[in-house]
Coordinates of C-alpha atoms and ligand atoms in Angstrom, one line a residue:
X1 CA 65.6 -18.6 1.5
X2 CA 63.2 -17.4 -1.2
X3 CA 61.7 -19.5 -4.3
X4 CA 59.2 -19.2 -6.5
X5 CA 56.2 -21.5 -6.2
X6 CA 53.2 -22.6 -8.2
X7 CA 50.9 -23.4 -5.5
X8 CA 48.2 -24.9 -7.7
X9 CA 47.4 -23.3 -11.5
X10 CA 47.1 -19.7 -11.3
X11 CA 48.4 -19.2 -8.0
X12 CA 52.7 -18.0 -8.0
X13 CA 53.9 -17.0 -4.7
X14 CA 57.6 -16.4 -4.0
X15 CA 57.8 -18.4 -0.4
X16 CA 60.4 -18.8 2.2
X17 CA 61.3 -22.9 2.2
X18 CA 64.3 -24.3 4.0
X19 CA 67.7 -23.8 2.3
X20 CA 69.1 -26.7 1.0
X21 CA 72.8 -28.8 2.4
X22 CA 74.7 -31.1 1.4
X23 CA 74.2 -34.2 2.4
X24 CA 75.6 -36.7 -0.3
X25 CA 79.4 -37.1 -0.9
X26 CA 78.6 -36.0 -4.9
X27 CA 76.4 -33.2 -3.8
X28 CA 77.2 -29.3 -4.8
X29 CA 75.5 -26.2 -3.3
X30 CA 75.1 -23.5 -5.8
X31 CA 73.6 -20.3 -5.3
X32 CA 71.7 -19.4 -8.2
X33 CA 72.7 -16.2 -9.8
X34 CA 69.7 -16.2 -13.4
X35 CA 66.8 -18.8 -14.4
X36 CA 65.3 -18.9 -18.3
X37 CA 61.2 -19.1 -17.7
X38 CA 60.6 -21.7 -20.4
X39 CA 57.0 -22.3 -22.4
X40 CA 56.8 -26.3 -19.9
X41 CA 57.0 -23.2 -16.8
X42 CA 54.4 -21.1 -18.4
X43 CA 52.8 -24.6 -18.6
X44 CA 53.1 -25.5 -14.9
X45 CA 51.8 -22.1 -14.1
X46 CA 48.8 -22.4 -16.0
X47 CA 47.6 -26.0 -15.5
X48 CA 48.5 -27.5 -19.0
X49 CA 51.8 -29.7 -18.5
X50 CA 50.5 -33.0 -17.9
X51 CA 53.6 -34.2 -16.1
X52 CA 53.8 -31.9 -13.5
X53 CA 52.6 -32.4 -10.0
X54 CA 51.7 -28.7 -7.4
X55 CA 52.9 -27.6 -5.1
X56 CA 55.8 -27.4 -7.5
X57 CA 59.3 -25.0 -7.4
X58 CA 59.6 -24.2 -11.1
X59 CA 62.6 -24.0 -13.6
X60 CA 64.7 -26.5 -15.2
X61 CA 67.1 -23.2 -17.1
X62 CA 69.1 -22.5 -14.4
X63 CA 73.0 -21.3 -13.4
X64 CA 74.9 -19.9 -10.4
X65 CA 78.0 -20.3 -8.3
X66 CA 79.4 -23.0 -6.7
X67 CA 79.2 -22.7 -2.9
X68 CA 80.0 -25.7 -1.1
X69 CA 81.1 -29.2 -2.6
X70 CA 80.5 -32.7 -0.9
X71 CA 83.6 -34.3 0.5
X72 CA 83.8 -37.0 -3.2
X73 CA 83.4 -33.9 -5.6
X74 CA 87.3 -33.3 -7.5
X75 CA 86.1 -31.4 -10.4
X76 CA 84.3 -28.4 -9.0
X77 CA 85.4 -25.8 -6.4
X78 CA 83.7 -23.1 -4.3
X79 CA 83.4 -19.6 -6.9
X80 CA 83.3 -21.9 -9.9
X81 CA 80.2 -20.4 -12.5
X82 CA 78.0 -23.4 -13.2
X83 CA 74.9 -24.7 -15.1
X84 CA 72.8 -27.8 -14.0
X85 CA 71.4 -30.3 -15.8
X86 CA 68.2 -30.7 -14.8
X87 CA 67.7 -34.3 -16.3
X88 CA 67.7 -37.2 -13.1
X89 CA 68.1 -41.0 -14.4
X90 CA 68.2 -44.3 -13.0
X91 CA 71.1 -45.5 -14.5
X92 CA 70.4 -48.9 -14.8
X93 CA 67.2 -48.8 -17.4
X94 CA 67.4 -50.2 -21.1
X95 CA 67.5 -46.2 -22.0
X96 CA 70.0 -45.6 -19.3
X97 CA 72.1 -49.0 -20.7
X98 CA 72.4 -47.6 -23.9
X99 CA 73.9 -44.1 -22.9
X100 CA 69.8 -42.4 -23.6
X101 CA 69.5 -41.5 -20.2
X102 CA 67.4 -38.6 -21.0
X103 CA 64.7 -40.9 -21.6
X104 CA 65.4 -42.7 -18.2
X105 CA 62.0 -44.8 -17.7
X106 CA 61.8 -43.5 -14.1
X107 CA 63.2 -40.1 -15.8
X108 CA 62.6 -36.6 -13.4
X109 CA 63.4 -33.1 -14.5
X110 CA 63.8 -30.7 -12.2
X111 CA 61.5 -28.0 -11.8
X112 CA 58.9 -30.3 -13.8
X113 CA 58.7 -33.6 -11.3
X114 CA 60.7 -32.6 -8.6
X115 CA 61.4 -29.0 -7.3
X116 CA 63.7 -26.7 -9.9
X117 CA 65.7 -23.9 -9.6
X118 CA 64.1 -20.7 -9.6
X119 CA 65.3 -20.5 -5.9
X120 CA 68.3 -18.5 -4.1
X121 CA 70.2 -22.3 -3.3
X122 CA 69.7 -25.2 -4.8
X123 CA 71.7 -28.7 -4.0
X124 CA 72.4 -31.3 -7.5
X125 CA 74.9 -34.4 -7.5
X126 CA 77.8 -33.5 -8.7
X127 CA 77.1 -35.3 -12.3
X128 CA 74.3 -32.6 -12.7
X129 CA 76.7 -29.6 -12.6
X130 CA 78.6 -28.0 -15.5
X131 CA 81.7 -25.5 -15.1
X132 CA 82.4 -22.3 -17.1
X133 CA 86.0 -22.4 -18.0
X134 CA 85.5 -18.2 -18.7
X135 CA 84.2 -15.6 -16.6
X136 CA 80.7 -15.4 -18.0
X137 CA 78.2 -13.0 -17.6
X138 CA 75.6 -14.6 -15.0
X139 CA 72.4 -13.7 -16.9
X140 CA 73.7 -16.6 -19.5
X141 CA 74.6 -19.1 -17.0
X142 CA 70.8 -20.3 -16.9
X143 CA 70.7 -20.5 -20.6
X144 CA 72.5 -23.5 -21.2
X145 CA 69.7 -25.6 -21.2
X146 CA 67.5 -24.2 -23.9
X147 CA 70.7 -24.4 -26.0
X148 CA 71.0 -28.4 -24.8
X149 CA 67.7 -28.6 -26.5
X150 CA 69.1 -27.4 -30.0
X151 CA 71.9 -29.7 -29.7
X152 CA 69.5 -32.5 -28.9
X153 CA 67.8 -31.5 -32.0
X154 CA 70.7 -31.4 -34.1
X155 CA 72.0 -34.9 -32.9
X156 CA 69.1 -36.5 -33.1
X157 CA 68.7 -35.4 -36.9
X158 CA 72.1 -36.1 -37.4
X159 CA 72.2 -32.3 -38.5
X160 CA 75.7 -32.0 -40.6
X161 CA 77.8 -29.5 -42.6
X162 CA 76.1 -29.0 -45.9
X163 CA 72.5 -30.2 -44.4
X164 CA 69.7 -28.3 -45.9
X165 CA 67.5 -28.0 -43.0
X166 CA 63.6 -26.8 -42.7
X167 CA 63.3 -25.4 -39.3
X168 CA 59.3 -25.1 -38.4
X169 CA 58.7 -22.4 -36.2
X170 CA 61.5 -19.4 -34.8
X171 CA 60.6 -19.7 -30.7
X172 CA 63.4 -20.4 -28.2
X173 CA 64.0 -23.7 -29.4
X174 CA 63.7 -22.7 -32.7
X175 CA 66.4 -20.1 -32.8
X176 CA 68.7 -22.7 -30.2
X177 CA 68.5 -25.2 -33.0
X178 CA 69.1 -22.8 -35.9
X179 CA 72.5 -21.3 -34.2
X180 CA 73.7 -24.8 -33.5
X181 CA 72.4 -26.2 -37.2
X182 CA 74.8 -23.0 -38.4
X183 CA 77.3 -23.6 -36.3
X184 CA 77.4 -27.5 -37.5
X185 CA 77.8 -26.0 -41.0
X186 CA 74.1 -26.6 -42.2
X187 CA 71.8 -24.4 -44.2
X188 CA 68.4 -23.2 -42.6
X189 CA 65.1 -22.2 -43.7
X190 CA 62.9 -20.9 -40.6
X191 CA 59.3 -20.1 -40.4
X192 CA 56.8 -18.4 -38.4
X193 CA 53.3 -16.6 -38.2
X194 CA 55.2 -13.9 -37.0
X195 CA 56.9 -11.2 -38.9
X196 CA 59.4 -10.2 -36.4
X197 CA 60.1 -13.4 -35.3
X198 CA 61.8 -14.0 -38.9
X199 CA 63.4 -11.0 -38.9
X200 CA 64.6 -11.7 -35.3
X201 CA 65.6 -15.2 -36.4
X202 CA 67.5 -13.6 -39.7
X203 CA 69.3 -11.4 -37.8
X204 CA 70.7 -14.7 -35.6
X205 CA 72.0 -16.5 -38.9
X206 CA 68.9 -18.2 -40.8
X207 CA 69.9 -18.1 -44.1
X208 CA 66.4 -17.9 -44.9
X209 CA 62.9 -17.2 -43.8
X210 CA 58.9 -18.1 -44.4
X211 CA 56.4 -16.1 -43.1
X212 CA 53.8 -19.0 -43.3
X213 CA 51.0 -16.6 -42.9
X214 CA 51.5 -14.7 -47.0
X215 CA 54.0 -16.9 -48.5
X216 CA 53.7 -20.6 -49.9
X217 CA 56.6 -22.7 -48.1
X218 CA 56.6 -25.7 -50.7
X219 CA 57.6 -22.9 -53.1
X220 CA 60.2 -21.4 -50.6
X221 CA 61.7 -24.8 -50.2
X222 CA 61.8 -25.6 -53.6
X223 CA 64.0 -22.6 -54.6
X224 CA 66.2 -23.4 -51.6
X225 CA 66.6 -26.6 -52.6
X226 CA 66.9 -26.0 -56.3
X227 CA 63.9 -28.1 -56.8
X228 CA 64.8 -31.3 -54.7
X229 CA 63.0 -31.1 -51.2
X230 CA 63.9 -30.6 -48.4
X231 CA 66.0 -33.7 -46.4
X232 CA 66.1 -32.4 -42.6
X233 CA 63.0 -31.0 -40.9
X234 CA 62.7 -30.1 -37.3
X235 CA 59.0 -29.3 -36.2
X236 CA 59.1 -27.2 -33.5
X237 CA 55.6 -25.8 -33.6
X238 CA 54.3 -29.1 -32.8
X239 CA 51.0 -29.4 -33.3
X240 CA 49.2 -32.5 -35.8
X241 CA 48.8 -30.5 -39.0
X242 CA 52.7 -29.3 -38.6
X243 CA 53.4 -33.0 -37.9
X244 CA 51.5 -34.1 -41.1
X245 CA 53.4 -31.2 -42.8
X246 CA 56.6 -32.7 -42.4
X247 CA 55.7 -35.8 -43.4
X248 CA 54.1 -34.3 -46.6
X249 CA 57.4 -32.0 -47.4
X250 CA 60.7 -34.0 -46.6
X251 CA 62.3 -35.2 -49.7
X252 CA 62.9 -39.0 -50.4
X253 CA 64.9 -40.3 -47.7
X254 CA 64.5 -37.2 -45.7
X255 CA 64.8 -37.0 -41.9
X256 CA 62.6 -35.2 -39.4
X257 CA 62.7 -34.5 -35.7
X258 CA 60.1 -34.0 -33.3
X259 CA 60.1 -32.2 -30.2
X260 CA 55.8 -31.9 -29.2
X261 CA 54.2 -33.8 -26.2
X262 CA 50.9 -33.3 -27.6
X263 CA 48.3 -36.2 -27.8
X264 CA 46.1 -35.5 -30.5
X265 CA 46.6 -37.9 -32.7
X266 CA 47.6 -36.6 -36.2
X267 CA 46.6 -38.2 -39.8
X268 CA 49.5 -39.9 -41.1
X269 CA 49.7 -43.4 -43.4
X270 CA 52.2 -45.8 -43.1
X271 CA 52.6 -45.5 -47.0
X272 CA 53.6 -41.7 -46.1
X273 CA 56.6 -43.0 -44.2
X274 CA 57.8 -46.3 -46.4
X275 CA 57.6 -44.3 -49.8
X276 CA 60.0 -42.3 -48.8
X277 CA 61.8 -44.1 -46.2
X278 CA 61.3 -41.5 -44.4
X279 CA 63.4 -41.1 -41.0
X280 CA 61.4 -39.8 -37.9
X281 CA 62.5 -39.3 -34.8
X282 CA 62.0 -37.9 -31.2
X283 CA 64.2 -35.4 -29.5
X284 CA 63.3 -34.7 -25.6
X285 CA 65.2 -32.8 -23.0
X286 CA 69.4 -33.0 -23.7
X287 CA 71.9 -35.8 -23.2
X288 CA 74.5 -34.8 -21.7
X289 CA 74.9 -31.8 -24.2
X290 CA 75.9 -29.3 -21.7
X291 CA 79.5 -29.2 -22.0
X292 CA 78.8 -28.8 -25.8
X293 CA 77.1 -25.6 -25.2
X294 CA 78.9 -24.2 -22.6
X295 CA 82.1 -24.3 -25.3
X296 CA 79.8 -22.8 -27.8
X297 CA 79.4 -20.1 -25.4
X298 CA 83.1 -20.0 -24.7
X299 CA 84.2 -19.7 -28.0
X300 CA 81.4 -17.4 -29.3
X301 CA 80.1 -19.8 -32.1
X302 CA 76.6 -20.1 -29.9
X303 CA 74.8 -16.4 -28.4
X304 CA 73.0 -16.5 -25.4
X305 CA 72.6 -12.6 -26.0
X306 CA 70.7 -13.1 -28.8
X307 CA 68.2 -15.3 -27.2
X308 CA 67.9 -13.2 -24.2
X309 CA 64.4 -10.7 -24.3
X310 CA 65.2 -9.0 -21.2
X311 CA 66.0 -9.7 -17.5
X312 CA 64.0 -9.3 -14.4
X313 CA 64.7 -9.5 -10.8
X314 CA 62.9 -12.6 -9.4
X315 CA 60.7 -10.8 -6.8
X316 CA 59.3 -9.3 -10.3
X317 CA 57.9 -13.1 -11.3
X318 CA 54.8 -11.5 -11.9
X319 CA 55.3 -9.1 -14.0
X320 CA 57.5 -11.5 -16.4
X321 CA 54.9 -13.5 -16.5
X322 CA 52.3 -11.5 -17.7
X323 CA 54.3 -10.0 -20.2
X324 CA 55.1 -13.4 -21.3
X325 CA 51.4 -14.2 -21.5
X326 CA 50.0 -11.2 -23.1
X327 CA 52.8 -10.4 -25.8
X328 CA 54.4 -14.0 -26.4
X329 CA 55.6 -13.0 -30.2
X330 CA 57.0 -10.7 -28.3
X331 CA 59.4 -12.3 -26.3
X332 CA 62.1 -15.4 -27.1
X333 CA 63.9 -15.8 -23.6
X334 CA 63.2 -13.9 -20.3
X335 CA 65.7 -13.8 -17.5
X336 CA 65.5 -14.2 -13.8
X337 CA 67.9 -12.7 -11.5
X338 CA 68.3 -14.4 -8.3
X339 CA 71.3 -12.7 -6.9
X340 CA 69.5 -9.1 -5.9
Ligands
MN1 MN1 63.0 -25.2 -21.2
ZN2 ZN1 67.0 -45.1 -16.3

């Protein structure tokens, strides 16, 4: 079977590799119908993720069709539409203990750590693997995971009806965590360098937009706060002065969530933090969020449509990347099609 393989930085080759079986009791054979290239992909491709290791089969945003179930697997059958979690624990860690198994200490994403899904079969336990209850169109089945991320987001800054929330950037993740912050009932401010981006990101349900670049966004958020701050920021540009921003903007007891792997170090004073008793806190990958999202699908209060660019056939890797690369402002999620 074919997948698509980063040979070393630089170097993508779609190669034959051995197709997958089921060898575990738990284990489920899917053949992959659509994949979401993800910004971490781009990363693997062009030798700035730190975590991964080459040869590496990328994607961790991926869907298909159940094929084959291992002999211990009740909940799933042969035809059913599915998306996998690409998260792989220990179970037995203080993180795994305490139900935060996403932050596993011997934690392994697919696609990242160990090969991923942009293939025509892959093989995931049983745990991994999350049914459609609908007929859904397969382009969306791979874009349950970006969404994971939003809800991540939104739990982890305890993102509630009547929440005023500050949204830094309108990306992927940025629009995932707007539509589920609207869907929660919340109010949300987006911004972005780019013009269409906000107008992209208006269209999807912000309530409002800052175009960073022309307009002041302490101003912005005073007016949409009617002067008190803004409590809930999510910062998903994630660079050190965005970091220091939220800091600098969340109202008194205010709450913000994090999302970079960056390690430069950003200027930030304990006194920032304490004066305001400020709440700060990390969001990374999804636990066990997929089941959310799949509903949200299923009952059209989330839209994979809307985050879809366009799709491309898999044997076309090349050309999606490029386009990714050269016109990123461009593009929110492109889709790879495994089943042609
Ligand atoms: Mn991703
Ligand atoms: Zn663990």
């Amino acid at each position: 079977m074919k997948a698509i393989k980063v040979i070393e930085p630089f170097n993508v080759k779609i190669v034959d590799v051995p197709k997958p079986s089921i060898k575990k009791q738990d284990d489920v054979l899917i053949k992959i119908t659509s994949g979401g290239i993800c910004g971490s992909d781009i990363g693997i491709y062009n030798g700035t993720n730190s975590l991964a290791t080459y040869p590496r089969v990328i994607g961790h945003e991926f869907g298909g069709i159940v094929e084959e179930i291992g002999s211990g697997v009740t909940n799933l059958k042969p035809g059913d539409k599915v998306a996998v979690d690409p998260v792989i624990s220990c179970g037995h860690c203080y993180a795994c203990r305490i139900n935060r198994h996403n932050v596993c200490s011997t934690l392994e994403v697919m696609g990242v750590h160990r090969d991923g899904g942009f293939t025509e079969y892959v093989v995931a336990s049983a745990s991994n693997v999350h049914k459609f209850h609908i007929d859904m169109d397969e382009s969306y089945l791979g874009l349950v995971e970006p969404f994971t991320i939003g809800v991540e987001i939104n739990r982890r800054g305890q993102i509630t009806k009547g929440d005023k929330v500050l949204i830094m950037g309108s990306g992927p993740i940025g629009i995932a965590a707007m539509q589920v912050a609207k869907r929660n009932g919340a109010e949300v401010i987006m911004t972005d360098l780019v013009k269409e981006r906000l107008e992209k990101a208006k269209s999807m349900g912000a309530d409002e937009t800052v175009l960073v670049s022309e307009e002041n966004l302490e101003e912005c958020l005073n007016k949409f706060t009617d002067g008190e701050g803004i409590p809930v920021i999510v910062d998903t540009v994630c660079i050190p002065s965005s970091f220091e921003q939220c800091v600098q903007l969340a109202c008194p007891a205010g709450r913000i969530v994090v999302i970079g792997l960056k390690n430069q170090p950003s200027a930030i004073t304990m006194a920032d933090i304490t004066r305001k008793e400020l709440t700060i806190v990390g969001s990374r990958l999804n636990n066990n969020c997929f089941d959310e999202v799949i509903a949200g699908f299923e009952d059209g209060s989330l839209h994979p449509e809307q985050l879809m660019t366009r799709s491309f056939s898999y044997k076309d890797i090349d050309k999606a990347l490029t386009l990714i690369t050269e016109h990123p402002q461009d593009v929110l999620k492109i889709v790879l099609k495994f089943d042609v």
